[in-house]
């Protein structure tokens, strides 16, 4: 399995108001996605797929959903969203933080597209629907469609291989 990129250091805030850094996730395999809680487009779908991953992946694999709308998605809003979607405590993190830091992490760190100006009413922020598999050293090991079932199966196999 190839290693694509090493993630840069980051410091964000989870749904409980705690700081989360890349170092905090070191030593664990994790799956990341980018969402925002007011999204009426793809976010509910990929969040449902992430919940499915929570059910099928071993408990030591973390799930990390990162907002692309930090002005709206406070830790309290993310906590409510996590609860609505059955996120398991410390296993599935919802992260927010400084807007520029989040955008840089998405585009420069995860190498995913992000457009805050070209969206629609239902989805004013255009972002990737990909899940990103990150290994124990903070290196990106794969990109997977967050919508296609076959891709989720492949992600589960690859995540188990790394854990």
Coordinates of C-alpha atoms in Angstrom, one line a residue:
X1 CA 0.0 0.0 0.0
X2 CA 1.6 3.3 -1.0
X3 CA 2.3 6.2 1.2
X4 CA 1.2 9.5 -0.4
X5 CA 1.9 12.4 1.9
X6 CA 2.9 13.1 5.5
X7 CA 0.3 15.3 7.2
X8 CA 1.5 18.6 8.7
X9 CA 1.2 19.3 12.4
X10 CA -2.2 20.7 13.3
X11 CA -4.0 21.8 16.5
X12 CA -7.8 21.7 16.3
X13 CA -10.6 21.5 18.8
X14 CA -13.0 18.5 19.2
X15 CA -16.7 18.4 20.0
X16 CA -15.9 18.3 23.7
X17 CA -13.8 21.4 23.5
X18 CA -10.5 19.5 23.9
X19 CA -7.4 20.3 21.8
X20 CA -6.5 17.6 19.3
X21 CA -3.2 17.5 17.4
X22 CA -1.6 15.2 14.9
X23 CA 0.6 13.9 17.8
X24 CA -2.6 12.9 19.7
X25 CA -3.6 10.7 16.8
X26 CA -0.1 9.2 16.4
X27 CA 0.1 5.4 17.0
X28 CA -3.5 5.0 15.7
X29 CA -4.9 4.3 12.2
X30 CA -7.6 6.8 11.4
X31 CA -10.1 7.8 8.7
X32 CA -10.8 11.5 8.0
X33 CA -13.5 13.3 6.1
X34 CA -14.5 16.9 5.6
X35 CA -18.1 18.0 6.4
X36 CA -20.2 20.9 7.7
X37 CA -23.2 20.5 9.9
X38 CA -25.6 22.8 7.9
X39 CA -24.8 21.0 4.7
X40 CA -28.0 19.8 2.8
X41 CA -26.1 18.0 0.1
X42 CA -23.5 15.3 0.5
X43 CA -22.5 15.7 4.1
X44 CA -25.4 13.7 5.6
X45 CA -24.7 10.9 3.2
X46 CA -20.9 10.7 4.0
X47 CA -21.6 11.1 7.7
X48 CA -24.0 8.0 7.4
X49 CA -21.2 6.1 5.7
X50 CA -18.7 7.1 8.4
X51 CA -21.2 5.8 11.0
X52 CA -21.2 2.5 9.0
X53 CA -17.4 2.4 9.2
X54 CA -17.7 3.0 13.0
X55 CA -19.8 -0.2 13.1
X56 CA -17.5 -2.4 11.0
X57 CA -14.0 -1.2 11.8
X58 CA -12.1 -2.4 14.9
X59 CA -12.5 0.0 17.9
X60 CA -8.8 1.0 17.8
X61 CA -9.3 2.7 14.4
X62 CA -10.3 6.4 14.9
X63 CA -12.7 8.4 12.8
X64 CA -12.1 12.1 12.3
X65 CA -14.7 14.5 10.7
X66 CA -13.3 17.9 10.1
X67 CA -15.6 20.9 9.5
X68 CA -15.1 23.3 6.6
X69 CA -17.5 25.8 8.2
X70 CA -15.8 26.7 11.5
X71 CA -17.7 30.0 11.9
X72 CA -20.9 28.0 12.4
X73 CA -19.6 24.6 13.6
X74 CA -18.6 25.3 17.2
X75 CA -17.7 22.4 19.5
X76 CA -21.3 22.6 20.9
X77 CA -22.8 22.4 17.4
X78 CA -20.4 19.5 16.5
X79 CA -21.3 17.7 19.8
X80 CA -25.0 17.9 18.9
X81 CA -24.3 16.7 15.3
X82 CA -22.2 13.8 16.7
X83 CA -25.0 12.8 19.0
X84 CA -27.6 12.9 16.1
X85 CA -25.3 10.6 14.1
X86 CA -24.5 8.1 16.8
X87 CA -20.8 9.0 17.1
X88 CA -19.1 6.9 19.7
X89 CA -17.3 9.1 22.3
X90 CA -13.6 9.4 21.9
X91 CA -13.5 7.1 18.9
X92 CA -15.2 9.5 16.4
X93 CA -13.9 13.0 16.7
X94 CA -15.5 16.1 15.1
X95 CA -12.9 18.9 14.8
X96 CA -13.1 22.6 14.3
X97 CA -10.7 25.5 14.6
X98 CA -9.2 28.5 12.9
X99 CA -10.7 28.9 9.4
X100 CA -7.3 29.4 7.6
X101 CA -5.8 26.5 9.5
X102 CA -8.7 24.2 8.6
X103 CA -8.6 25.3 4.9
X104 CA -4.8 24.8 4.8
X105 CA -5.1 21.4 6.3
X106 CA -7.7 20.3 3.8
X107 CA -6.0 21.7 0.7
X108 CA -2.3 21.6 1.5
X109 CA -2.3 18.8 4.1
X110 CA -4.9 16.3 2.8
X111 CA -4.5 17.5 -0.8
X112 CA -8.3 17.8 -1.2
X113 CA -10.3 20.5 -3.1
X114 CA -12.2 23.1 -1.3
X115 CA -14.3 26.0 -2.8
X116 CA -16.1 28.4 -0.4
X117 CA -17.5 30.6 -3.2
X118 CA -18.9 28.3 -6.0
X119 CA -21.5 26.3 -4.1
X120 CA -25.3 26.1 -4.1
X121 CA -27.9 27.0 -1.6
X122 CA -28.0 23.4 -0.3
X123 CA -24.2 23.1 -0.3
X124 CA -22.6 26.6 -0.1
X125 CA -19.1 25.1 0.5
X126 CA -18.0 22.7 -2.2
X127 CA -15.7 20.1 -0.6
X128 CA -14.4 16.6 -1.3
X129 CA -16.6 13.6 -0.4
X130 CA -13.5 11.4 -0.1
X131 CA -12.5 9.5 3.0
X132 CA -8.7 9.6 3.7
X133 CA -6.9 6.7 5.4
X134 CA -4.1 7.8 7.7
X135 CA -1.6 5.4 9.2
X136 CA 0.0 5.4 12.7
X137 CA 2.8 7.7 11.6
X138 CA 0.4 10.4 10.2
X139 CA 1.0 9.5 6.6
X140 CA -1.9 9.4 4.0
X141 CA -2.2 5.8 2.7
X142 CA -5.3 6.0 0.6
X143 CA -8.2 8.0 -0.8
X144 CA -11.7 6.5 -1.1
X145 CA -15.1 7.6 -2.3
X146 CA -17.3 8.4 0.7
X147 CA -20.4 7.5 -1.4
X148 CA -19.6 4.2 -3.2
X149 CA -20.1 0.9 -1.2
X150 CA -17.3 -0.9 -3.0
X151 CA -14.9 1.9 -2.0
X152 CA -16.0 1.6 1.7
X153 CA -15.3 -2.1 1.6
X154 CA -11.8 -1.4 0.2
X155 CA -11.2 1.2 2.8
X156 CA -12.2 -1.2 5.6
X157 CA -9.8 -3.9 4.2
X158 CA -6.9 -1.4 3.9
X159 CA -7.6 0.1 7.4
X160 CA -7.6 -3.4 9.0
X161 CA -4.3 -4.2 7.2
X162 CA -2.7 -1.1 8.7
X163 CA -4.1 -1.5 12.3

